[in-house]
GROMACS .gro file of C-alpha atoms in nm:
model
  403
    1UNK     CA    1   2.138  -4.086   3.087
    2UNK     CA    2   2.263  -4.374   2.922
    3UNK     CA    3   2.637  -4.471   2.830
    4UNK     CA    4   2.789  -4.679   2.605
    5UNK     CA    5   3.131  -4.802   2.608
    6UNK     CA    6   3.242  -4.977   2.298
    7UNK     CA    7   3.577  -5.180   2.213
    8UNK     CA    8   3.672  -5.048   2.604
    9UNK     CA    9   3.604  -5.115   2.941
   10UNK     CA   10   3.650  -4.782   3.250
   11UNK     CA   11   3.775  -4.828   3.492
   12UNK     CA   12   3.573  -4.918   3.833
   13UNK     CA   13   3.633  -4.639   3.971
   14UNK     CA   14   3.520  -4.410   3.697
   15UNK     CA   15   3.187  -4.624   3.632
   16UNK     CA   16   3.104  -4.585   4.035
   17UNK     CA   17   3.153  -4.258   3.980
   18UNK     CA   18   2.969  -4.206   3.668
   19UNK     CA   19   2.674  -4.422   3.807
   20UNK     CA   20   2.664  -4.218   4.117
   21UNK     CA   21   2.557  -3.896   3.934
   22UNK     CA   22   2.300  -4.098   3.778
   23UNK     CA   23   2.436  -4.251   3.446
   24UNK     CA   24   2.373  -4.592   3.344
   25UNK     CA   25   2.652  -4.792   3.196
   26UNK     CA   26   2.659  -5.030   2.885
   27UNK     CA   27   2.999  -5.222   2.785
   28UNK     CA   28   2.990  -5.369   2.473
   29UNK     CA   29   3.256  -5.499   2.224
   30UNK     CA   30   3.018  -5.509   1.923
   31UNK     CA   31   2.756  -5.225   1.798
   32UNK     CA   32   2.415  -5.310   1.916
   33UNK     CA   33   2.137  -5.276   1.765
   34UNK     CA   34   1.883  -4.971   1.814
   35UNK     CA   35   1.571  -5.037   1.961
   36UNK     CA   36   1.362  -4.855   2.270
   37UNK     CA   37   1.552  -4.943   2.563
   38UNK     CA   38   1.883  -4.896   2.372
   39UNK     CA   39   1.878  -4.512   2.318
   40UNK     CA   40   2.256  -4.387   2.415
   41UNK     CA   41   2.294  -3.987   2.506
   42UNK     CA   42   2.629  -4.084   2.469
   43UNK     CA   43   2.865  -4.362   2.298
   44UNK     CA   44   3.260  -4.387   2.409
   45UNK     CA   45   3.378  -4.578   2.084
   46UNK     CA   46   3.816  -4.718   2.076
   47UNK     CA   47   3.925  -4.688   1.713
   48UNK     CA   48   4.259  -4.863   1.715
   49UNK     CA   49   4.347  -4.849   1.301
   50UNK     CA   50   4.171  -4.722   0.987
   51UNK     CA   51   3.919  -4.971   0.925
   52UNK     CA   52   3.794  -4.930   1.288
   53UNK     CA   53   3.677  -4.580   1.161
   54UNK     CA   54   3.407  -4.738   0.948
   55UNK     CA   55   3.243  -4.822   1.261
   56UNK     CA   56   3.138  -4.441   1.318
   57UNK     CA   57   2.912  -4.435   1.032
   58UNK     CA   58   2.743  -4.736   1.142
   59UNK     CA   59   2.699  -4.593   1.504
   60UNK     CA   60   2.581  -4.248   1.330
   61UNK     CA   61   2.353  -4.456   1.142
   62UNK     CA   62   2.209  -4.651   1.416
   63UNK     CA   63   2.215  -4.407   1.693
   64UNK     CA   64   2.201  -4.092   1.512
   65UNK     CA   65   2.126  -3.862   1.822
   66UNK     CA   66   2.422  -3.978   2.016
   67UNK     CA   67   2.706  -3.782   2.118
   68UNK     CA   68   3.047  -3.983   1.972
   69UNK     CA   69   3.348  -3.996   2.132
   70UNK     CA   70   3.632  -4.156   1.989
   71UNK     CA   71   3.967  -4.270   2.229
   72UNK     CA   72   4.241  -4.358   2.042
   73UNK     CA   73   4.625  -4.448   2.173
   74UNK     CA   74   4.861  -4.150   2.172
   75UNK     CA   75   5.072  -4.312   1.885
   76UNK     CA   76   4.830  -4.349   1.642
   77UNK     CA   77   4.879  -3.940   1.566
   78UNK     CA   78   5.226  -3.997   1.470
   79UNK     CA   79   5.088  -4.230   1.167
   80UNK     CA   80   5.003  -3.980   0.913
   81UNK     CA   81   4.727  -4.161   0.720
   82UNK     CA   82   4.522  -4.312   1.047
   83UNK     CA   83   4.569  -3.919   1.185
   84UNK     CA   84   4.418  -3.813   0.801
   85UNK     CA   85   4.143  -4.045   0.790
   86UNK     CA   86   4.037  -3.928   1.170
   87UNK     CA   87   4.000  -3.594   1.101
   88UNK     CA   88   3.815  -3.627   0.762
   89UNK     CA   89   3.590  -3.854   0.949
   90UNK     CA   90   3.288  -3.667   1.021
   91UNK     CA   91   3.095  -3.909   1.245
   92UNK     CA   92   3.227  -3.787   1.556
   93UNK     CA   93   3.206  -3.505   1.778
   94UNK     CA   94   3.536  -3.519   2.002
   95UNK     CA   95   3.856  -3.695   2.035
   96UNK     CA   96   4.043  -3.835   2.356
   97UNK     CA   97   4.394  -4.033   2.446
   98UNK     CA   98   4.335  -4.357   2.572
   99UNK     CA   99   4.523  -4.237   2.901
  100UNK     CA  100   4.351  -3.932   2.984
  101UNK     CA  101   3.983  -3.979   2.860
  102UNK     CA  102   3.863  -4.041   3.128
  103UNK     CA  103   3.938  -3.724   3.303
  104UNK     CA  104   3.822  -3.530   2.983
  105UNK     CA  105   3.485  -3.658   2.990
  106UNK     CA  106   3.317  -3.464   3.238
  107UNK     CA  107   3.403  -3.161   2.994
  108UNK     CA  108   3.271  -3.348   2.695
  109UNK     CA  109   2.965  -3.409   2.860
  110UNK     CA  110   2.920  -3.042   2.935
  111UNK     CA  111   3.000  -2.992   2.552
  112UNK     CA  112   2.734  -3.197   2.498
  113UNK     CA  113   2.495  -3.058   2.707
  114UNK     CA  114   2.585  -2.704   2.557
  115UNK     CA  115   2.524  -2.880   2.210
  116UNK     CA  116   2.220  -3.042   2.299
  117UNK     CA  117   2.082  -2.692   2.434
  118UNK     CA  118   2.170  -2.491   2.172
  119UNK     CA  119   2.045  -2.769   1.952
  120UNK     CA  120   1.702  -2.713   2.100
  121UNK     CA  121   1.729  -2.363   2.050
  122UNK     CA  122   1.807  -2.387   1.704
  123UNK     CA  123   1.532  -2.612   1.641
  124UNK     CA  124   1.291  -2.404   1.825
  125UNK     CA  125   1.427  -2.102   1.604
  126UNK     CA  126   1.355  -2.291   1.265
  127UNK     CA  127   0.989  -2.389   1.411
  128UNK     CA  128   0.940  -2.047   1.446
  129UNK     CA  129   1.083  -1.946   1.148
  130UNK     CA  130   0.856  -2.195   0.930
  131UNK     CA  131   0.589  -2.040   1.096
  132UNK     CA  132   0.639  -1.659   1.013
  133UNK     CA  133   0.736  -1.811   0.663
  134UNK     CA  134   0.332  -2.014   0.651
  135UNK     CA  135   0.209  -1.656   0.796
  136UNK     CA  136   0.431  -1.430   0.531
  137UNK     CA  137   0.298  -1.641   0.263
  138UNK     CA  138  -0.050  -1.636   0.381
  139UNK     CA  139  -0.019  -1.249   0.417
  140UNK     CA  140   0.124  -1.214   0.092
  141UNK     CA  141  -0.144  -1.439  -0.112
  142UNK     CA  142  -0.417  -1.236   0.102
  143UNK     CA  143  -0.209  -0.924  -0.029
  144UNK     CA  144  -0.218  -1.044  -0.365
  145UNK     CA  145  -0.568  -1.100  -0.360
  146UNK     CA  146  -0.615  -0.745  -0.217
  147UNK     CA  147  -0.441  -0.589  -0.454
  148UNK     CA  148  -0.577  -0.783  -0.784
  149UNK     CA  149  -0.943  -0.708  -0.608
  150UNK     CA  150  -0.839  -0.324  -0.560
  151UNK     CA  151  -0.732  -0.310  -0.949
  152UNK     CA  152  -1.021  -0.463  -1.033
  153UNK     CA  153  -1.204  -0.186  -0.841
  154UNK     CA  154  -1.013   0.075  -0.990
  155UNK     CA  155  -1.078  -0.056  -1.367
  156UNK     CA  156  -1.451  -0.032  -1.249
  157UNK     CA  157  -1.463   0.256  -1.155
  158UNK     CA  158  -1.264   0.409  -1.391
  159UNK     CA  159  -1.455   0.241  -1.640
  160UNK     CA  160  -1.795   0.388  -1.514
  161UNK     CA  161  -1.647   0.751  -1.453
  162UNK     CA  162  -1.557   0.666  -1.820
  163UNK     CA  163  -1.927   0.625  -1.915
  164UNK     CA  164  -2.094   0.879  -1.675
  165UNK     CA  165  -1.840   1.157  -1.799
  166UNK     CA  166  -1.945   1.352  -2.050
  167UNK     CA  167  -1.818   1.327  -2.408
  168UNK     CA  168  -1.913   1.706  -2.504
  169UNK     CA  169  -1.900   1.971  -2.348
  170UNK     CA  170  -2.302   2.064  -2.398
  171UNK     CA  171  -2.365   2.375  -2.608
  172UNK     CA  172  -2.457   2.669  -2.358
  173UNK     CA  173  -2.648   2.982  -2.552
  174UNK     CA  174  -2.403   3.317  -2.417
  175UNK     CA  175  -2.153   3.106  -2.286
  176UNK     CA  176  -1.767   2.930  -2.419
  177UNK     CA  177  -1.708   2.613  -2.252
  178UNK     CA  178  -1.426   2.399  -2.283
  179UNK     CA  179  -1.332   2.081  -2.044
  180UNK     CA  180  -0.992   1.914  -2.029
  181UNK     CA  181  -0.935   1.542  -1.789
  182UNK     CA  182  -0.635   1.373  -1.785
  183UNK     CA  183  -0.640   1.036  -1.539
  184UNK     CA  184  -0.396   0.962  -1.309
  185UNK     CA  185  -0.376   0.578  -1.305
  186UNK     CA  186  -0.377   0.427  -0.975
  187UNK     CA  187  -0.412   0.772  -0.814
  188UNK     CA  188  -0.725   0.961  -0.694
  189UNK     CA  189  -1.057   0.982  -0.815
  190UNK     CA  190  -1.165   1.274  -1.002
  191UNK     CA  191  -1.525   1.341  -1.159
  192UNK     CA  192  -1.726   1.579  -1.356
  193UNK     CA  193  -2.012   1.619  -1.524
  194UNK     CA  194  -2.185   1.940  -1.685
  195UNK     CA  195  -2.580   1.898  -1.722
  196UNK     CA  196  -2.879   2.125  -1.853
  197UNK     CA  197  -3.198   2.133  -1.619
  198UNK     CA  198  -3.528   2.059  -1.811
  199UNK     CA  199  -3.626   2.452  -1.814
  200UNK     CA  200  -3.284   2.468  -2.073
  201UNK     CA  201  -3.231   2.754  -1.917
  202UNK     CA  202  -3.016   2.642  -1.561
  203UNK     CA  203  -2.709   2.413  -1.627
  204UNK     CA  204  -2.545   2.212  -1.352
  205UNK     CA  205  -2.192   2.180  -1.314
  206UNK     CA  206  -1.994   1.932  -1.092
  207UNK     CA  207  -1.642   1.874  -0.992
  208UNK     CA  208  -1.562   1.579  -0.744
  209UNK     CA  209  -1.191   1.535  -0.653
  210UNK     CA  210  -1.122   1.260  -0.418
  211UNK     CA  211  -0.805   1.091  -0.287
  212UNK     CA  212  -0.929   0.783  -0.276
  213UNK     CA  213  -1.095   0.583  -0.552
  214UNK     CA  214  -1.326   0.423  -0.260
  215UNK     CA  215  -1.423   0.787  -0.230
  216UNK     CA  216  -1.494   0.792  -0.605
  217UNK     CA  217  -1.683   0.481  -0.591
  218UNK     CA  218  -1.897   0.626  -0.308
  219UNK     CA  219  -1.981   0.929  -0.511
  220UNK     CA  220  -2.075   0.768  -0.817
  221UNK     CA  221  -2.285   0.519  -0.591
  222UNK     CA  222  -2.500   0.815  -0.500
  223UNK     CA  223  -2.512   0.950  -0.868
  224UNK     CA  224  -2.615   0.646  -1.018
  225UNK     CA  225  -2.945   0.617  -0.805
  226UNK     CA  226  -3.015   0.985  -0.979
  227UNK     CA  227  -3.116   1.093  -1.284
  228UNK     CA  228  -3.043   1.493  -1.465
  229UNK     CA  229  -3.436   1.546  -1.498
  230UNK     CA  230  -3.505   1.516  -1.116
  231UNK     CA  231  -3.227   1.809  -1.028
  232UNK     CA  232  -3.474   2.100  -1.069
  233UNK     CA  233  -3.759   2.002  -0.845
  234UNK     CA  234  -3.540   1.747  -0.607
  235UNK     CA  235  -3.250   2.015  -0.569
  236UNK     CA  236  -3.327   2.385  -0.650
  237UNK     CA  237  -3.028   2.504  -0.524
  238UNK     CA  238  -2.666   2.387  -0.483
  239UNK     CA  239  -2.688   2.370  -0.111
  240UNK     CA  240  -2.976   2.076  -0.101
  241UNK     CA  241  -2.753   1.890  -0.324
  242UNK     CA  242  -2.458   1.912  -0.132
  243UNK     CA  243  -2.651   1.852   0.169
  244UNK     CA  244  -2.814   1.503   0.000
  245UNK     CA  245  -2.448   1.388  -0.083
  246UNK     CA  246  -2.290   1.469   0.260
  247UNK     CA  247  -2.545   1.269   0.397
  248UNK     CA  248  -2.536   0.933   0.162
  249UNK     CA  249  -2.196   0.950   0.155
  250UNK     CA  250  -2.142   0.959   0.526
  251UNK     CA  251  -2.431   0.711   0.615
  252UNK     CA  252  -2.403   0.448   0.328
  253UNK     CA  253  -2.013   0.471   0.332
  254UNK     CA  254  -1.905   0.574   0.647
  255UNK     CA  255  -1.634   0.260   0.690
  256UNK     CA  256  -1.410   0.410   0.410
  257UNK     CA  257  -1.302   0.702   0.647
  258UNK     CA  258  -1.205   0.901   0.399
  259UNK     CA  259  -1.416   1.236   0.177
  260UNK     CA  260  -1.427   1.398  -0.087
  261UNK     CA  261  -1.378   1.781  -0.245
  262UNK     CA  262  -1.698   1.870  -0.453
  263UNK     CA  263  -1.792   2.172  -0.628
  264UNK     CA  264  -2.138   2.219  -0.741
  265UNK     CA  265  -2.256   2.523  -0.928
  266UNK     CA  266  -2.594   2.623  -1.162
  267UNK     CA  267  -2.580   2.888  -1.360
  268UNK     CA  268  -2.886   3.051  -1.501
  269UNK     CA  269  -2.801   3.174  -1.829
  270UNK     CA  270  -3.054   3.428  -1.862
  271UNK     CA  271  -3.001   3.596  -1.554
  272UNK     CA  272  -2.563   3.490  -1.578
  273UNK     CA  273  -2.641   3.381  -1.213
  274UNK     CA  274  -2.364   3.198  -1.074
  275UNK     CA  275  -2.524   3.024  -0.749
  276UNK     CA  276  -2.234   2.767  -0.648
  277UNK     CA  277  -2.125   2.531  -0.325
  278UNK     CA  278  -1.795   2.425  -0.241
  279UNK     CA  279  -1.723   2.177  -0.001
  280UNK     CA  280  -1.342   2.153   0.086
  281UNK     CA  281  -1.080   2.266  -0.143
  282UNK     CA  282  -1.232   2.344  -0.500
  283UNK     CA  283  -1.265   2.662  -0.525
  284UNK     CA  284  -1.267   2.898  -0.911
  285UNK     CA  285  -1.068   3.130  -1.014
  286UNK     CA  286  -1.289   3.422  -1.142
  287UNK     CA  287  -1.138   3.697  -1.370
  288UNK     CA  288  -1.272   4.010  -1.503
  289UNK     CA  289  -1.132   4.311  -1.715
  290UNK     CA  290  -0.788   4.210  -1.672
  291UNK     CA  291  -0.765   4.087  -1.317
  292UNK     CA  292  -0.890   3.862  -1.074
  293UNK     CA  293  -1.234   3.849  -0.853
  294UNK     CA  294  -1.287   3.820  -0.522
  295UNK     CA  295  -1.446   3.453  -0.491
  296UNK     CA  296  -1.628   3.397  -0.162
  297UNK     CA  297  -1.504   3.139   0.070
  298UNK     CA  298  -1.777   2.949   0.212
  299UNK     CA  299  -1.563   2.696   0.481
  300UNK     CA  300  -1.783   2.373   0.415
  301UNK     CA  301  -1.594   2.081   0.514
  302UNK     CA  302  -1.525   1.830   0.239
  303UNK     CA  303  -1.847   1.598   0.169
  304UNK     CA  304  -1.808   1.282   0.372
  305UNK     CA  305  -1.622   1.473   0.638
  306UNK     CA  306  -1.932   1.576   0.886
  307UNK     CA  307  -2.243   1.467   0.933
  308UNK     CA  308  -2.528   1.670   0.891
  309UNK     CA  309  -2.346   1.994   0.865
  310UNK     CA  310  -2.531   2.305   0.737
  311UNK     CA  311  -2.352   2.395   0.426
  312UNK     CA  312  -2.308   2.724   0.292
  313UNK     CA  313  -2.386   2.865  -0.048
  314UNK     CA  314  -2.287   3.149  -0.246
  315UNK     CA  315  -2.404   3.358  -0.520
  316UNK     CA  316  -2.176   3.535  -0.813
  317UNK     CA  317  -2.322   3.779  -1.054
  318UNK     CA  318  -2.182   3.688  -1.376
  319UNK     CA  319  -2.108   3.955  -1.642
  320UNK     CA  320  -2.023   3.977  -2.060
  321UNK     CA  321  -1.654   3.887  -2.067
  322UNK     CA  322  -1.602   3.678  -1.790
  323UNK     CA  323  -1.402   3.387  -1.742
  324UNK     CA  324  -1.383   3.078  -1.440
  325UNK     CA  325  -1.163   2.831  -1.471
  326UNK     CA  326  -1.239   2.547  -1.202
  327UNK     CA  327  -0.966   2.286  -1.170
  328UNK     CA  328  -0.890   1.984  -0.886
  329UNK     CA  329  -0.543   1.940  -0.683
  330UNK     CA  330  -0.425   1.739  -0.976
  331UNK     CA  331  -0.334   2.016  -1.160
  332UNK     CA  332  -0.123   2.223  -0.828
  333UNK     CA  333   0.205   1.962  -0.933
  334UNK     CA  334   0.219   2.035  -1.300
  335UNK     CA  335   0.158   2.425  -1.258
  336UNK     CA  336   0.381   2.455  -0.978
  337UNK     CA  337   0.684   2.758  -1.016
  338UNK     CA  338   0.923   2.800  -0.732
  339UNK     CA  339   0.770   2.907  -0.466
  340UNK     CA  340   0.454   3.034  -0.668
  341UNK     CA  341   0.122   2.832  -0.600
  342UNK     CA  342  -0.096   2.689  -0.895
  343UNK     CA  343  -0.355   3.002  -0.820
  344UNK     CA  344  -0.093   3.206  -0.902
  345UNK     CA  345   0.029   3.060  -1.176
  346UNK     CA  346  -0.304   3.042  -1.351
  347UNK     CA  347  -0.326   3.422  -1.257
  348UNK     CA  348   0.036   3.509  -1.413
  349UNK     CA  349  -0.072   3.338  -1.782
  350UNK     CA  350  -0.415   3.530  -1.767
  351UNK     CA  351  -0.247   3.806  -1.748
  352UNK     CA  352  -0.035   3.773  -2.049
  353UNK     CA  353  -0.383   3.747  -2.254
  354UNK     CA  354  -0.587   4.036  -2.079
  355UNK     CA  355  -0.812   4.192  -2.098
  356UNK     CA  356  -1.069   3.918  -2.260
  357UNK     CA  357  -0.888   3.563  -2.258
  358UNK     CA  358  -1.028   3.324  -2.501
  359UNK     CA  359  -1.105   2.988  -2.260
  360UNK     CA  360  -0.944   2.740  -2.525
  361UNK     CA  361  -0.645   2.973  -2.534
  362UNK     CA  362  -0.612   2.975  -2.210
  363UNK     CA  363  -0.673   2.613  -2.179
  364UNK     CA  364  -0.457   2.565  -2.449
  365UNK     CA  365  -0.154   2.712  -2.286
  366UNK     CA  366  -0.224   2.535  -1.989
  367UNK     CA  367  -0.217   2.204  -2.110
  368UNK     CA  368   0.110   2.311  -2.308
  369UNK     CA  369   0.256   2.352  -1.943
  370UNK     CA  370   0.085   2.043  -1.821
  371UNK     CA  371   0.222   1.864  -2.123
  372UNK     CA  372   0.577   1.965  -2.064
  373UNK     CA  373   0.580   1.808  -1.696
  374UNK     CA  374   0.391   1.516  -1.787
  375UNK     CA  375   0.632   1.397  -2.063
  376UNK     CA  376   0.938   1.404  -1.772
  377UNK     CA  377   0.699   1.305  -1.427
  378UNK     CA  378   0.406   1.082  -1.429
  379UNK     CA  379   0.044   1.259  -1.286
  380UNK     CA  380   0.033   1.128  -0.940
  381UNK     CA  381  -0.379   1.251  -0.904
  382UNK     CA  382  -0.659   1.317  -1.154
  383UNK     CA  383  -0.621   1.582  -1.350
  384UNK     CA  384  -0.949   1.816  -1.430
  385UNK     CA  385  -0.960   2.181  -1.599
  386UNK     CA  386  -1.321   2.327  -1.659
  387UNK     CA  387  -1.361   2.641  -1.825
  388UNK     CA  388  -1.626   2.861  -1.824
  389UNK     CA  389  -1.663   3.237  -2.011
  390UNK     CA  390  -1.949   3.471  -2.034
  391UNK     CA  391  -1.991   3.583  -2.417
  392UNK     CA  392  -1.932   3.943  -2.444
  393UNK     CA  393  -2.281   3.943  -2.619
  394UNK     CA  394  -2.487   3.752  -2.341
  395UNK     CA  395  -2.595   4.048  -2.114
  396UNK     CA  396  -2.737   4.202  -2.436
  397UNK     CA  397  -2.911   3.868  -2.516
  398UNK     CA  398  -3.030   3.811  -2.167
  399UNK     CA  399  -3.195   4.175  -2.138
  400UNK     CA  400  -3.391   4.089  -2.474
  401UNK     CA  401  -3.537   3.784  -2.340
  402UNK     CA  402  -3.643   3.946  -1.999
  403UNK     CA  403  -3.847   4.236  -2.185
   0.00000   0.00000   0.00000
């Protein structure tokens, strides 16, 4: 370590003693100038009057990683502007008495050390602290980039839902249908789509409700590659259908980790067949001279969920008068009552309009429910109400084509 004594001279005995520990000594009455050999740890500088304080700033600016010490004589403090102008100066760290400095600087040189230490600390701390900034601001524009490509996504596939969603409900000979679809924006995926087989006498129906809208994206995928014409001979039943989206969905989009709740029915109008699978949590609510039917559960896991699982199908033998309403989770937060669940909510207004409900009644006073919490809360999912009643002429029709 390297000294400098400026405008003063130690004494011998403090320089042997200095040297022994392994500092070099410099003496100098003038500043010198910096160059590579002439890097002081630490300069001992005598300010005598005022002016002599100007010399600090040129030491700060010529050794500016020094440790300053200034030694001044004991009555310069009782001059009042010397003593102001010393401590205003701000190119110094400590202060000494011209006849005890040299006893004090062991304990500035431990200051020193201390402040050299922490120092290094602090700039380790701001290295590091750069860095997690240049990392935070490469997560963020990688964020940022995620989320304008996951909007863009969403717009997609909201905008092809859009066009694969029906406009109409299709006219259905014997039977009252009536579809309402509010989107949730941002939220979950849901999807439907109501189709007539090329006999014109089977009609598909299909109810998707996903959490995801990669889920939604994987569905539609699968439907695109399809086309309504193919259903009767590809998929007779609901079950092979099912089965053939379970496994595309699973093996084409398996990294999403995530499924999908699907209902698909066909219902044979001239028969009032009702021969349905439900995979997850869609299931109808089927009502019938003033109260509710017993709807089979079939326990399929949600599409996406299992691979190659043997899904099971049910059959419901549809009468004159009947209603189903099918409807996704979207609709459990606006129909919720206390402690009553959206079934039985749905169940309570039925009743009100037994024993024959008209469906766009019923829908109707639904959606004036649904209304009322939407204009206070914003829909969190997709929102999808399908619903579905037997004319209380069909059976009569249906015989008369059979004969």
């Amino acid at each position: 370590m390297k000294l400098l004594f400026l405008g003063l001279t130690p004494s011998r005995v403090f320089q042997s003693t200095v040297i022994s520990h392994g500092f070099s000594c410099v003496v100098s009455k003038t500043i010198p100038t910096m160059n590579r050999s002439r890097k002081f740890e630490m300069i001992v500088c005598a300010v005598d009057r005022k002016s002599d304080l100007k010399k600090l700033k040129i030491i700060d600016k010529r050794f500016p990683q020094s440790w300053v010490s200034v030694v001044i004589e004991k009555k310069r403090l009782d001059e009042p502007e010397f003593y102001s102008a010393l401590i205003e100066n701000e190119f110094k760290n400590t202060v000494w008495l011209s006849d005890t400095w040299e006893s004090l600087f062991w304990f500035s040189y431990q200051q020193m050390l201390e402040s050299r230490n922490n120092a290094s600390k602090v700039k380790i701390l701001e290295k590091e602290v750069f860095q997690f900034r240049v990392k935070t601001m490469a997560l963020s524009e990688a964020s940022n980039k995620l989320l304008d490509k996951f909007n863009r996504d969403v717009d997609l596939v909201e905008n092809i839902q859009r066009v694969l969603r029906p406009r109409f409900s299709p006219h259905i000979p014997g039977i009252n249908l009536s579809v309402k679809y509010i989107p949730a924006s941002g939220g979950g995926g849901d999807y439907y789509d109501i189709f007539e087989f090329g006999d014109k006498k089977r009609f598909g129906i299909l109810l998707a409700d996903s959490k995801s809208h990669g889920m939604a994206a994987a569905l539609l995928t699968v439907l695109l590659k399809l086309r309504p014409e193919e259903m009767k001979d590809r998929f007779p039943d609901s079950k092979s259908f099912i089965t053939f989206l379970n496994q595309e969905i699973k093996t084409v989009h398996d990294k999403i980790g995530s499924s999908i709740s699907l209902f698909y029915g066909i219902l044979d109008r001239a028969s009032l067949t009702f021969q349905y699978t439900a995979a997850g949590s869609l299931k109808p609510i089927w009502w019938r001279g003033g109260r509710s039917k017993l709807v089979p559960s079939s326990q399929n896991p949600e599409v996406g969920g299992r691979d190659h699982f043997e899904f099971r199908e049910n059959t419901l033998q549809l009468q004159p008068g009947d209603l189903m309403i099918l409807y996704t989770n979207g609709v459990e937060a606006p129909l919720k009552k206390k402690k009553m669940l959206c079934e039985e909510r749905i169940l309570e207004l039925l009743k009100k309009r037994e024993p024959s409900p008209e469906p766009l009644d019923v829908q109707n006073e639904l959606m004036g429910v649904i209304d009322e919490y939407t204009a206070k809360k914003k829909l969190k999912d997709d929102l999808t109400l399908i619903h579905l009643a037997v004319d209380e002429r069909a059976m009569y029709v249906a015989k008369a084509e059979g004969d």
